[in-house]
Short mmCIF file of C-alpha atoms in Angstrom, two decimals:
data_model
loop_
_atom_site.label_atom_id
_atom_site.label_comp_id
_atom_site.label_asym_id
_atom_site.label_seq_id
_atom_site.Cartn_x
_atom_site.Cartn_y
_atom_site.Cartn_z
CA MET A 1 -22.44 1.21 -36.48
CA ALA A 2 -22.15 -2.05 -34.53
CA ASN A 3 -23.40 -4.04 -37.56
CA GLY A 4 -20.86 -2.32 -39.80
CA LEU A 5 -18.03 -3.15 -37.40
CA LEU A 6 -19.12 -6.78 -37.18
CA GLY A 7 -19.31 -6.86 -40.95
CA GLU A 8 -15.75 -5.65 -41.30
CA LEU A 9 -14.60 -8.22 -38.75
CA GLN A 10 -16.50 -10.86 -40.71
CA GLN A 11 -14.64 -9.91 -43.92
CA LEU A 12 -11.30 -9.97 -42.11
CA ALA A 13 -12.20 -13.37 -40.70
CA GLY A 14 -12.65 -14.76 -44.17
CA GLY A 15 -16.42 -14.99 -44.49
CA LEU A 16 -17.27 -16.17 -41.00
CA THR A 17 -20.79 -15.52 -39.80
CA VAL A 18 -21.56 -12.77 -37.32
CA GLY A 19 -22.17 -15.37 -34.64
CA GLN A 20 -18.82 -16.98 -35.33
CA VAL A 21 -17.06 -13.59 -35.12
CA VAL A 22 -18.72 -12.91 -31.78
CA LEU A 23 -17.69 -16.32 -30.50
CA PHE A 24 -14.14 -15.68 -31.74
CA ILE A 25 -13.99 -12.39 -29.84
CA LEU A 26 -15.37 -14.01 -26.68
CA ALA A 27 -12.93 -16.88 -26.97
CA ALA A 28 -10.00 -14.50 -27.46
CA GLY A 29 -11.13 -12.48 -24.44
CA PHE A 30 -11.42 -15.64 -22.37
CA VAL A 31 -7.92 -16.74 -23.36
CA LEU A 32 -6.50 -13.32 -22.41
CA LEU A 33 -8.35 -13.51 -19.09
CA VAL A 34 -6.95 -16.99 -18.37
CA VAL A 35 -3.43 -15.93 -19.31
CA ASP A 36 -3.62 -12.84 -17.11
CA TYR A 37 -5.16 -14.70 -14.17
CA THR A 38 -2.47 -17.37 -14.48
CA ARG A 39 0.13 -14.58 -14.24
CA VAL A 40 -1.56 -13.32 -11.06
CA LEU A 41 -1.63 -16.79 -9.47
CA LEU A 42 1.99 -17.54 -10.36
CA LEU A 43 3.07 -14.19 -8.96
CA ARG A 44 0.99 -14.75 -5.84
CA ARG A 45 2.96 -17.93 -5.05
CA LYS A 46 6.17 -15.87 -4.82
CA MET A 47 4.80 -12.93 -2.86
CA PRO A 48 3.90 -12.48 0.85
CA PRO A 49 0.71 -14.28 1.98
CA GLY A 50 -2.75 -12.82 1.69
CA PRO A 51 -6.34 -13.49 0.58
CA PHE A 52 -6.88 -15.51 -2.58
CA PRO A 53 -7.50 -13.09 -5.51
CA LEU A 54 -10.38 -13.44 -7.94
CA PRO A 55 -9.98 -12.77 -11.67
CA ILE A 56 -9.97 -9.06 -12.61
CA ILE A 57 -11.15 -7.72 -9.24
CA GLY A 58 -8.52 -9.38 -7.05
CA ASN A 59 -9.49 -8.83 -3.39
CA ILE A 60 -11.32 -5.53 -3.80
CA HIS A 61 -14.62 -7.11 -2.77
CA LEU A 62 -13.12 -7.82 0.68
CA LEU A 63 -12.06 -4.24 1.34
CA PRO A 64 -14.14 -2.49 4.04
CA GLU A 65 -15.63 0.91 3.30
CA ARG A 66 -14.13 2.51 6.40
CA LYS A 67 -10.72 2.41 8.07
CA PRO A 68 -9.04 -0.30 5.94
CA TRP A 69 -5.89 -0.08 8.10
CA ILE A 70 -7.75 -1.97 10.83
CA TYR A 71 -8.62 -4.72 8.32
CA PHE A 72 -4.99 -5.02 7.18
CA GLU A 73 -3.88 -5.28 10.80
CA GLN A 74 -6.36 -8.17 11.24
CA LEU A 75 -5.12 -9.87 8.04
CA ALA A 76 -1.54 -9.77 9.34
CA LYS A 77 -2.69 -11.59 12.48
CA GLU A 78 -4.80 -14.05 10.47
CA TYR A 79 -1.88 -15.02 8.24
CA ASN A 80 0.62 -14.81 11.10
CA SER A 81 2.77 -12.57 8.94
CA PRO A 82 3.49 -8.85 9.38
CA VAL A 83 3.95 -8.58 5.59
CA ILE A 84 0.87 -9.38 3.50
CA THR A 85 -0.26 -9.04 -0.11
CA PHE A 86 -3.67 -7.64 -1.00
CA TRP A 87 -4.70 -7.55 -4.66
CA MET A 88 -6.34 -4.32 -5.81
CA GLY A 89 -7.70 -5.64 -9.10
CA ARG A 90 -4.77 -7.01 -11.08
CA ARG A 91 -2.29 -4.99 -9.00
CA PRO A 92 -0.67 -6.42 -5.85
CA ASN A 93 -0.41 -4.14 -2.83
CA VAL A 94 2.08 -5.10 -0.11
CA TRP A 95 1.32 -3.97 3.45
CA LEU A 96 3.95 -3.82 6.20
CA ASN A 97 2.31 -4.23 9.59
CA ASP A 98 5.24 -4.17 11.97
CA ALA A 99 8.10 -1.80 12.69
CA GLN A 100 10.86 -4.23 11.76
CA SER A 101 9.69 -4.92 8.20
CA ALA A 102 9.03 -1.20 7.60
CA SER A 103 12.50 -0.34 8.86
CA ASP A 104 14.16 -3.17 6.91
CA LEU A 105 12.62 -2.10 3.61
CA PHE A 106 11.96 1.63 3.75
CA ASP A 107 14.95 2.68 5.86
CA LYS A 108 17.66 0.09 5.26
CA ARG A 109 16.78 -0.38 1.58
CA ALA A 110 15.94 3.25 0.92
CA THR A 111 18.05 3.17 -2.25
CA THR A 112 15.46 0.95 -3.95
CA PHE A 113 12.29 1.70 -1.92
CA SER A 114 12.17 5.50 -2.24
CA SER A 115 10.18 5.80 -5.44
CA ARG A 116 6.43 5.94 -6.06
CA PRO A 117 4.24 3.54 -8.04
CA ARG A 118 2.01 4.78 -10.81
CA MET A 119 -0.62 6.98 -9.14
CA VAL A 120 -3.71 7.95 -11.11
CA VAL A 121 -5.88 10.02 -8.78
CA PHE A 122 -3.21 11.94 -6.87
CA GLY A 123 -0.68 11.73 -9.66
CA GLU A 124 -1.80 11.79 -13.27
CA LEU A 125 -5.15 13.48 -12.60
CA ALA A 126 -3.70 15.98 -10.13
CA PHE A 127 -0.15 17.34 -9.92
CA GLY A 128 1.66 14.50 -11.70
CA GLN A 129 5.44 14.74 -11.60
CA SER A 130 5.32 18.35 -10.44
CA SER A 131 4.68 17.41 -6.83
CA LEU A 132 7.13 15.90 -4.36
CA VAL A 133 4.27 13.78 -2.98
CA SER A 134 3.70 11.76 -6.17
CA MET A 135 7.09 12.22 -7.84
CA TYR A 136 9.17 9.22 -8.89
CA TYR A 137 12.56 9.01 -7.24
CA GLY A 138 15.28 10.63 -9.33
CA ASP A 139 17.05 13.89 -10.08
CA ARG A 140 13.90 16.03 -10.01
CA PHE A 141 12.87 14.51 -6.71
CA ARG A 142 16.25 15.46 -5.24
CA VAL A 143 15.80 19.04 -6.44
CA HIS A 144 12.37 19.32 -4.81
CA ARG A 145 13.62 17.69 -1.62
CA LYS A 146 16.53 20.13 -1.46
CA LEU A 147 14.22 23.11 -1.96
CA THR A 148 11.81 21.80 0.68
CA HIS A 149 14.63 21.35 3.21
CA MET A 150 15.66 24.91 2.43
CA GLY A 151 12.32 25.97 3.87
CA ILE A 152 11.61 23.53 6.68
CA GLY A 153 14.70 21.37 7.08
CA LEU A 154 16.23 20.53 10.45
CA GLN A 155 18.65 23.47 10.44
CA GLN A 156 16.00 25.96 9.33
CA VAL A 157 13.27 25.11 11.84
CA ARG A 158 15.39 26.14 14.80
CA GLY A 159 15.19 29.66 13.41
CA TYR A 160 11.39 29.45 13.61
CA GLN A 161 11.28 28.74 17.34
CA GLN A 162 10.48 32.32 18.31
CA LEU A 163 7.51 32.73 15.99
CA GLN A 164 6.32 29.21 16.87
CA SER A 165 6.58 30.10 20.56
CA ASP A 166 4.73 33.39 20.12
CA GLU A 167 1.90 31.83 18.13
CA ASN A 168 1.62 29.13 20.78
CA LYS A 169 1.32 31.73 23.54
CA VAL A 170 -1.53 33.30 21.58
CA VAL A 171 -3.32 29.93 21.57
CA LEU A 172 -3.16 29.76 25.35
CA TYR A 173 -4.48 33.32 25.52
CA ASP A 174 -7.37 32.47 23.18
CA LEU A 175 -8.28 29.33 25.13
CA LEU A 176 -8.68 31.36 28.32
CA THR A 177 -11.80 33.03 26.97
CA ASP A 178 -13.00 30.66 24.24
CA SER A 179 -12.02 27.11 25.15
CA GLU A 180 -15.14 25.59 23.56
CA ASN A 181 -13.75 26.43 20.12
CA TYR A 182 -10.41 24.74 20.81
CA VAL A 183 -10.35 23.09 17.36
CA ALA A 184 -10.52 26.43 15.55
CA HIS A 185 -7.81 27.95 17.76
CA LEU A 186 -5.46 25.02 17.24
CA GLU A 187 -6.05 25.13 13.48
CA ARG A 188 -5.35 28.86 13.44
CA TYR A 189 -2.12 28.36 15.35
CA ALA A 190 -0.78 25.58 13.11
CA ALA A 191 -1.80 27.31 9.87
CA SER A 192 -0.39 30.64 11.00
CA VAL A 193 3.05 29.21 11.71
CA VAL A 194 3.36 27.73 8.21
CA SER A 195 1.82 30.83 6.64
CA ILE A 196 4.47 33.05 8.22
CA ILE A 197 7.22 30.68 7.10
CA GLY A 198 5.82 30.25 3.61
CA PHE A 199 4.33 33.63 2.79
CA GLY A 200 5.45 36.07 5.49
CA ARG A 201 1.88 36.65 6.70
CA ARG A 202 0.29 35.41 9.89
CA ILE A 203 -3.28 34.20 10.27
CA SER A 204 -4.79 36.24 13.06
CA THR A 205 -8.41 35.04 13.19
CA VAL A 206 -10.18 31.70 13.12
CA THR A 207 -12.27 32.92 10.18
CA ASP A 208 -9.30 33.59 7.90
CA PRO A 209 -9.96 31.93 4.49
CA ILE A 210 -6.75 29.92 4.68
CA ILE A 211 -8.26 28.08 7.64
CA THR A 212 -11.86 27.84 6.50
CA GLU A 213 -10.98 26.82 2.94
CA VAL A 214 -7.50 25.32 2.75
CA ILE A 215 -7.73 23.02 5.77
CA PHE A 216 -11.14 21.90 4.57
CA LEU A 217 -9.60 21.13 1.17
CA MET A 218 -6.77 19.16 2.79
CA GLN A 219 -9.19 17.15 4.89
CA ARG A 220 -11.34 16.37 1.85
CA ALA A 221 -8.27 15.23 -0.08
CA ALA A 222 -7.30 12.98 2.84
CA GLU A 223 -10.77 11.45 2.85
CA HIS A 224 -10.50 10.49 -0.81
CA ASN A 225 -6.88 9.32 -0.65
CA VAL A 226 -7.58 6.00 1.09
CA PRO A 227 -7.36 2.59 -0.63
CA GLY A 228 -10.91 1.70 -1.49
CA ASN A 229 -13.44 0.09 -3.79
CA SER A 230 -15.33 3.28 -4.63
CA PHE A 231 -14.56 6.39 -6.63
CA PRO A 232 -12.18 8.04 -7.01
CA MET A 233 -9.65 5.53 -5.61
CA ILE A 234 -11.09 2.61 -7.60
CA MET A 235 -9.34 4.21 -10.58
CA GLU A 236 -6.00 3.25 -9.03
CA SER A 237 -7.00 -0.40 -9.46
CA PHE A 238 -8.57 0.10 -12.90
CA PRO A 239 -6.68 3.00 -14.56
CA ILE A 240 -8.71 2.58 -17.76
CA LEU A 241 -11.63 4.27 -15.95
CA ALA A 242 -9.62 7.50 -15.98
CA LYS A 243 -9.44 7.42 -19.79
CA PHE A 244 -13.17 7.88 -20.33
CA PRO A 245 -14.25 11.33 -21.52
CA ARG A 246 -15.98 13.33 -18.80
CA TRP A 247 -19.25 13.61 -20.73
CA MET A 248 -19.82 9.86 -20.56
CA ALA A 249 -18.18 9.11 -17.18
CA PRO A 250 -19.95 10.60 -14.13
CA TRP A 251 -17.12 9.39 -11.89
CA MET A 252 -14.80 11.84 -13.67
CA LYS A 253 -16.82 14.81 -12.49
CA ASN A 254 -14.55 17.33 -10.74
CA MET A 255 -11.43 15.36 -11.63
CA GLY A 256 -8.66 17.47 -13.04
CA LYS A 257 -5.98 19.92 -11.99
CA PRO A 258 -7.00 21.04 -8.49
CA ARG A 259 -7.90 24.62 -7.82
CA ALA A 260 -5.12 24.60 -5.20
CA LYS A 261 -2.61 24.84 -8.07
CA ASN A 262 -3.60 28.36 -9.02
CA PHE A 263 -4.38 29.41 -5.45
CA PHE A 264 -1.02 28.49 -3.93
CA TYR A 265 0.84 29.92 -6.92
CA ALA A 266 -1.05 33.19 -6.45
CA LEU A 267 -0.21 33.26 -2.72
CA ALA A 268 3.46 32.53 -3.42
CA GLU A 269 3.71 35.13 -6.18
CA GLU A 270 2.05 37.72 -3.95
CA ALA A 271 4.50 37.01 -1.11
CA ALA A 272 7.54 36.88 -3.39
CA HIS A 273 6.83 40.27 -4.92
CA SER A 274 5.64 42.00 -1.77
CA ASP A 275 7.35 45.33 -1.12
CA GLU A 276 7.24 44.84 2.65
CA GLY A 277 10.65 43.23 2.68
CA LYS A 278 9.68 40.20 4.79
CA ASP A 279 11.80 37.13 4.24
CA ASN A 280 9.78 34.03 3.41
CA TYR A 281 9.97 30.69 1.64
CA ALA A 282 8.00 31.83 -1.41
CA LYS A 283 10.44 34.65 -2.05
CA LYS A 284 13.36 32.19 -1.98
CA LEU A 285 11.53 29.86 -4.38
CA PHE A 286 10.92 32.60 -6.93
CA GLU A 287 14.55 33.70 -6.69
CA LEU A 288 15.72 30.13 -7.39
CA ALA A 289 13.07 29.37 -10.04
CA PRO A 290 15.31 30.22 -13.05
CA LYS A 291 18.23 28.19 -11.63
CA TYR A 292 16.12 25.05 -11.25
CA ASN A 293 13.74 25.74 -14.16
CA LEU A 294 10.70 25.60 -11.85
CA SER A 295 7.31 25.67 -13.57
CA GLU A 296 4.25 27.46 -12.16
CA MET A 297 2.89 24.10 -11.09
CA GLU A 298 6.10 23.27 -9.23
CA LEU A 299 6.15 26.66 -7.52
CA SER A 300 2.56 26.00 -6.47
CA THR A 301 3.19 22.51 -5.08
CA LEU A 302 6.40 23.49 -3.28
CA SER A 303 4.76 26.40 -1.50
CA GLY A 304 1.46 24.64 -0.93
CA SER A 305 3.13 21.54 0.50
CA LEU A 306 3.95 23.54 3.63
CA PHE A 307 0.29 23.42 4.58
CA GLY A 308 0.18 19.69 4.00
CA ALA A 309 3.34 19.21 6.06
CA GLY A 310 2.45 21.45 8.97
CA SER A 311 -1.11 22.73 9.31
CA ASP A 312 -3.86 20.10 9.26
CA THR A 313 -1.51 17.43 10.58
CA SER A 314 -0.20 19.55 13.46
CA SER A 315 -3.62 20.70 14.60
CA SER A 316 -4.93 17.12 14.42
CA THR A 317 -2.06 15.96 16.64
CA LEU A 318 -2.96 18.55 19.28
CA ILE A 319 -6.64 17.59 19.20
CA THR A 320 -5.54 14.02 19.85
CA PHE A 321 -3.48 15.34 22.79
CA LEU A 322 -6.60 16.88 24.32
CA LEU A 323 -8.52 13.63 23.84
CA ALA A 324 -5.76 11.67 25.56
CA CYS A 325 -5.82 14.07 28.54
CA CYS A 326 -9.58 13.57 28.89
CA ALA A 327 -9.43 9.79 28.51
CA PHE A 328 -6.39 9.22 30.77
CA PRO A 329 -6.40 11.92 33.48
CA GLY A 330 -4.00 9.83 35.58
CA VAL A 331 -1.06 10.87 33.39
CA LEU A 332 -1.47 14.61 34.14
CA PRO A 333 -0.28 14.97 37.78
CA LYS A 334 3.22 13.67 36.97
CA ALA A 335 3.52 16.21 34.14
CA TRP A 336 2.29 19.01 36.41
CA GLU A 337 4.81 18.07 39.11
CA GLU A 338 7.68 18.21 36.62
CA LEU A 339 6.53 21.50 35.11
CA ASP A 340 5.95 23.17 38.48
CA ARG A 341 9.40 22.08 39.67
CA VAL A 342 11.29 23.12 36.52
CA VAL A 343 9.25 26.08 35.23
CA GLY A 344 6.95 27.46 37.94
CA SER A 345 3.93 29.71 37.47
CA HIS A 346 5.52 33.04 36.50
CA ARG A 347 6.60 32.02 32.99
CA SER A 348 5.59 29.38 30.47
CA PRO A 349 7.91 26.55 29.35
CA ASN A 350 10.33 27.33 26.55
CA PHE A 351 12.52 25.31 24.21
CA GLU A 352 15.52 25.62 26.56
CA ASP A 353 13.55 23.67 29.19
CA GLU A 354 13.29 20.54 27.03
CA PRO A 355 16.35 18.68 28.51
CA ASN A 356 14.91 19.20 32.00
CA LEU A 357 11.41 17.96 31.11
CA PRO A 358 11.90 14.26 30.27
CA TYR A 359 8.36 13.23 31.22
CA VAL A 360 6.76 16.05 29.24
CA LYS A 361 8.96 15.18 26.25
CA ALA A 362 7.89 11.54 26.60
CA PHE A 363 4.28 12.76 26.82
CA ALA A 364 4.66 14.51 23.44
CA LYS A 365 6.18 11.40 21.88
CA GLU A 366 3.34 9.25 23.17
CA VAL A 367 0.87 11.66 21.54
CA LEU A 368 2.63 11.08 18.21
CA ARG A 369 2.61 7.29 18.76
CA TRP A 370 -0.82 6.76 20.30
CA ARG A 371 -2.93 8.01 17.37
CA SER A 372 -0.63 8.99 14.51
CA VAL A 373 -2.20 11.40 12.04
CA ALA A 374 -0.78 9.83 8.84
CA ILE A 375 -2.28 6.47 9.70
CA ILE A 376 -0.91 4.54 6.70
CA GLY A 377 2.34 6.46 6.45
CA GLY A 378 1.31 8.77 3.64
CA GLN A 379 1.62 7.79 0.00
CA PRO A 380 2.84 4.32 -1.09
CA HIS A 381 6.47 3.50 -1.74
CA ALA A 382 7.55 1.40 -4.71
CA PRO A 383 10.82 -0.46 -5.37
CA ILE A 384 12.71 0.52 -8.51
CA GLN A 385 13.68 -3.12 -9.04
CA ASP A 386 12.49 -6.56 -7.96
CA GLU A 387 13.24 -7.07 -4.27
CA VAL A 388 13.28 -10.23 -2.15
CA TYR A 389 12.48 -9.99 1.56
CA LYS A 390 12.51 -13.07 3.80
CA GLY A 391 12.13 -15.24 0.71
CA TRP A 392 9.17 -13.27 -0.66
CA LEU A 393 9.25 -11.41 -3.94
CA ILE A 394 8.18 -7.78 -4.06
CA PRO A 395 8.10 -6.96 -7.78
CA LYS A 396 9.35 -3.70 -9.23
CA ASN A 397 6.85 -0.80 -8.93
CA THR A 398 4.65 -2.67 -6.42
CA TRP A 399 2.52 -0.47 -4.15
CA THR A 400 4.16 -0.96 -0.75
CA GLN A 401 2.72 0.74 2.31
CA GLY A 402 3.48 0.83 6.00
CA ASN A 403 0.44 0.39 8.20
CA VAL A 404 1.26 2.86 11.00
CA TRP A 405 -1.93 1.89 12.84
CA ALA A 406 -0.71 -1.72 13.14
CA ILE A 407 2.92 -0.73 13.73
CA HIS A 408 2.07 1.48 16.69
CA ARG A 409 -0.32 -1.10 18.15
CA ASN A 410 2.08 -4.03 17.98
CA GLU A 411 1.98 -5.70 21.40
CA GLU A 412 5.68 -6.59 21.28
CA ASN A 413 6.71 -2.95 21.02
CA PHE A 414 3.77 -1.37 22.82
CA PRO A 415 1.95 -3.66 25.29
CA ASP A 416 -1.63 -2.54 25.96
CA PRO A 417 -1.24 -0.20 22.94
CA ASP A 418 -4.48 1.78 23.36
CA ARG A 419 -3.43 2.92 26.82
CA PHE A 420 -1.81 6.36 26.77
CA GLN A 421 1.44 5.81 28.68
CA PRO A 422 4.30 8.34 28.35
CA GLU A 423 6.65 6.02 30.29
CA ARG A 424 7.06 4.01 27.08
CA PHE A 425 9.53 6.71 26.00
CA LEU A 426 11.57 6.88 29.22
CA LYS A 427 14.55 4.57 28.75
CA ASP A 428 14.91 3.83 32.46
CA SER A 429 11.23 2.86 32.75
CA PRO A 430 10.10 -0.80 32.88
CA HIS A 431 7.50 0.16 30.26
CA HIS A 432 10.18 1.05 27.70
CA ASN A 433 10.71 -1.51 24.89
CA PRO A 434 13.30 -1.63 22.08
CA PHE A 435 12.27 -0.18 18.72
CA PRO A 436 14.02 -0.27 15.32
CA ASN A 437 14.63 3.47 15.24
CA GLU A 438 15.90 5.96 17.80
CA ARG A 439 12.70 8.03 17.96
CA GLY A 440 10.58 5.11 19.04
CA TYR A 441 7.76 5.76 16.55
CA MET A 442 7.17 5.90 12.79
CA THR A 443 4.69 8.74 12.67
CA PHE A 444 6.39 10.65 9.86
CA GLY A 445 7.20 7.87 7.43
CA TRP A 446 10.53 6.38 6.41
CA GLY A 447 13.78 6.78 4.57
CA ARG A 448 14.08 9.38 1.85
CA ARG A 449 10.31 9.75 1.78
CA VAL A 450 10.04 10.78 5.43
CA CYS A 451 7.71 13.76 5.92
CA ALA A 452 9.59 16.93 5.04
CA GLY A 453 7.88 18.76 7.89
CA GLN A 454 8.96 16.28 10.58
CA ALA A 455 11.38 18.60 12.38
CA LEU A 456 8.90 21.47 12.40
CA ALA A 457 6.08 19.20 13.59
CA GLU A 458 8.12 17.62 16.38
CA GLN A 459 9.35 21.00 17.55
CA GLY A 460 5.83 22.40 17.56
CA THR A 461 4.35 19.33 19.25
CA PHE A 462 6.79 19.53 22.14
CA ILE A 463 6.27 23.22 22.91
CA SER A 464 2.49 22.94 22.46
CA VAL A 465 2.16 19.90 24.72
CA ALA A 466 4.44 21.43 27.33
CA ARG A 467 2.57 24.74 27.35
CA LEU A 468 -0.93 23.23 27.35
CA LEU A 469 -0.01 20.89 30.20
CA TRP A 470 1.57 23.77 32.14
CA ALA A 471 -1.36 26.11 31.57
CA PHE A 472 -4.53 24.06 31.88
CA ASN A 473 -6.39 21.32 33.62
CA ILE A 474 -7.89 19.39 30.71
CA ARG A 475 -10.85 17.22 31.69
CA LYS A 476 -13.99 15.60 30.35
CA ALA A 477 -16.93 17.97 29.85
CA LEU A 478 -19.93 17.83 32.18
CA ASP A 479 -23.58 17.26 31.25
CA GLU A 480 -26.59 19.13 32.68
CA LEU A 481 -26.51 16.99 35.83
CA GLY A 482 -22.82 17.57 36.46
CA ASN A 483 -21.76 14.11 35.29
CA GLU A 484 -18.67 13.65 33.12
CA ILE A 485 -19.39 13.01 29.44
CA PRO A 486 -17.41 9.95 28.26
CA VAL A 487 -14.98 10.26 25.35
CA ASP A 488 -14.37 7.56 22.74
CA ILE A 489 -10.68 6.99 21.96
CA PHE A 490 -11.60 5.14 18.74
CA ASP A 491 -13.97 7.77 17.32
CA TYR A 492 -11.74 9.14 14.56
CA THR A 493 -12.24 10.34 11.00
CA ASP A 494 -11.75 7.94 8.08
CA GLY A 495 -9.29 9.84 5.90
CA LEU A 496 -5.61 9.33 5.19
CA ASN A 497 -4.88 11.91 7.92
CA ILE A 498 -7.02 11.06 10.93
CA ARG A 499 -8.23 13.26 13.79
CA PRO A 500 -10.77 12.78 16.57
CA ASN A 501 -14.37 13.44 15.67
CA PRO A 502 -15.78 16.39 17.65
CA PHE A 503 -15.87 15.97 21.42
CA LYS A 504 -16.37 18.38 24.30
CA CYS A 505 -13.84 18.96 27.06
CA ARG A 506 -13.14 21.38 29.91
CA ILE A 507 -10.01 23.52 29.57
CA THR A 508 -9.44 25.67 32.66
CA PRO A 509 -6.32 27.47 33.95
CA ARG A 510 -4.54 25.52 36.70
CA ASN A 511 -4.25 28.51 39.05
CA ALA A 512 -4.55 32.30 39.20
CA GLU A 513 -0.81 32.94 38.78
CA ILE A 514 -0.66 30.82 35.64
CA LYS A 515 -3.73 32.61 34.28
CA ALA A 516 -2.05 35.99 34.81
CA THR A 517 1.10 34.71 33.07
CA ILE A 518 -0.93 33.48 30.10
CA GLU A 519 -2.56 36.89 29.73
CA ARG A 520 0.73 38.79 30.02
CA GLU A 521 2.65 36.56 27.64
CA GLY A 522 -0.23 36.39 25.18
CA LYS A 523 -0.33 40.15 24.82
CA GLU A 524 3.45 40.32 24.43
CA ALA A 525 3.31 37.62 21.76
CA LEU A 526 0.64 39.47 19.79
CA ASP A 527 2.85 42.54 19.82
CA ASN A 528 5.86 40.50 18.62
CA LEU A 529 3.82 38.94 15.82
CA SER A 530 2.29 42.21 14.62
CA ILE A 531 5.07 42.57 12.03
CA TYR A 532 3.47 39.68 10.17
CA ASN A 533 -0.04 41.09 10.15
CA GLY A 534 -1.64 41.47 6.75
CA GLU A 535 -4.28 40.06 4.45
CA THR A 536 -4.21 38.32 1.11
CA LYS A 537 -6.72 39.20 -1.57
CA PHE A 538 -6.84 35.60 -2.83
CA ARG A 539 -9.46 32.99 -1.94
CA ILE A 540 -9.32 29.35 -2.93
CA SER A 541 -13.06 29.44 -3.63
CA THR A 542 -12.45 31.85 -6.51
CA TYR A 543 -10.47 29.21 -8.42
CA HIS A 544 -12.42 26.60 -10.33
CA LEU A 545 -11.35 23.13 -11.36
CA GLU A 546 -9.70 23.07 -14.76
CA ASN A 547 -11.78 20.44 -16.44
CA GLN A 548 -11.01 21.35 -19.98
#
């Protein structure tokens, strides 16, 4: 076959020998390579500083296997520039490593920086333009954003305070008797809240399949969705690798429409057509599907995105809270004093207490700042036209990402950034520093691409932090000799959404009166939530990847 092809090329080349044809092909390839590399070098001169790119591979060989956000933070310091360019193959990737540049581009220029670049792994090979996460900015994006706000927008989440409060009281009740399994209880709580909102059904046990399967799936997706030089993310730098047929490309194994598509559609359809009369987000989506011409895939991603916006991320935030309490016990007494003065022992804190709990509110904000879950701000932004920032060119469709790790560790905004210090968020404190936005952190992204679940997450973080501080003394665990077991504040997972790796801690009620209150309120909460009890017949493990 090869000889036949060379023969045809030889005829087309007017009787050249096979060797001459081969040399011609090599020469043509070399010329194309030189032309393309010249384009890269000329473009590099106009863009923000960064490592010198090699032909074809760019800077991929420099990329570390783990936690690349730390490397990009170091590059920003090395080049003395918060904005840097890193070449992923022939594609430039711009990283914003301080709050000001992220605010200037993503917030103040949201009109042009609210789209997405071409995304292969989590776009074309997954949900494509049917998912808000990977969708280009435009009319369809606005429809999906409107529908998402209908479920978990700022006005709607206030109506979820009661169920959020009740589920939180159940967590305290569970931790009284089973504090060692705190991760499972926090995951159950976070997943149950979004399950009630989305599907009208609570998650009552830590073994419910939505926890054991869906959160695992989300964590696995987060692990793969990190800029890297290995599969599958290497396909973002070399999209041609995604064109190979699966039978001859082992890296394409298990790539295709995720099983979550059918699973979340089945859950939504089940909830929408339930005869129990419970109001839920899925029911609203199915009612509006004809008006907005929603496909099955869109119904799946809209309902399933609730778990991405509010389950794994929320539970990870609370695990970080526990780690901070163990690592910095000195911050607890001030919170206890405020809670005892404002709330007392005979009831737990509620949402109405928030204005009177400034230190506890600052504590919750510092949790969101100290170790933000979405460590690189979620998916990349891309300008819809060429943009110039401080004299640098950022070409149209360039991958542009905010490095939240570097932003929240910037010494100008947060001196001694690894120290957990709630006073940073008290405006009358000497530890408070100006920040480009009112919240004082960039945990949930920017502009029109800000996390849709931000209001729900912030609301849940406050009440959870307030209740856990009120209820328990959270300390380092003890070994067999009674010595405290150290915790490592840098021991986190490597995925796009980070959380502490497993650690042990002691969670004990602060006094007998508080313990009695936890028990009483926990039982009342279970009774209130019983209207949402039920079980789905669907399991994500029953759906297989659609590889055909």
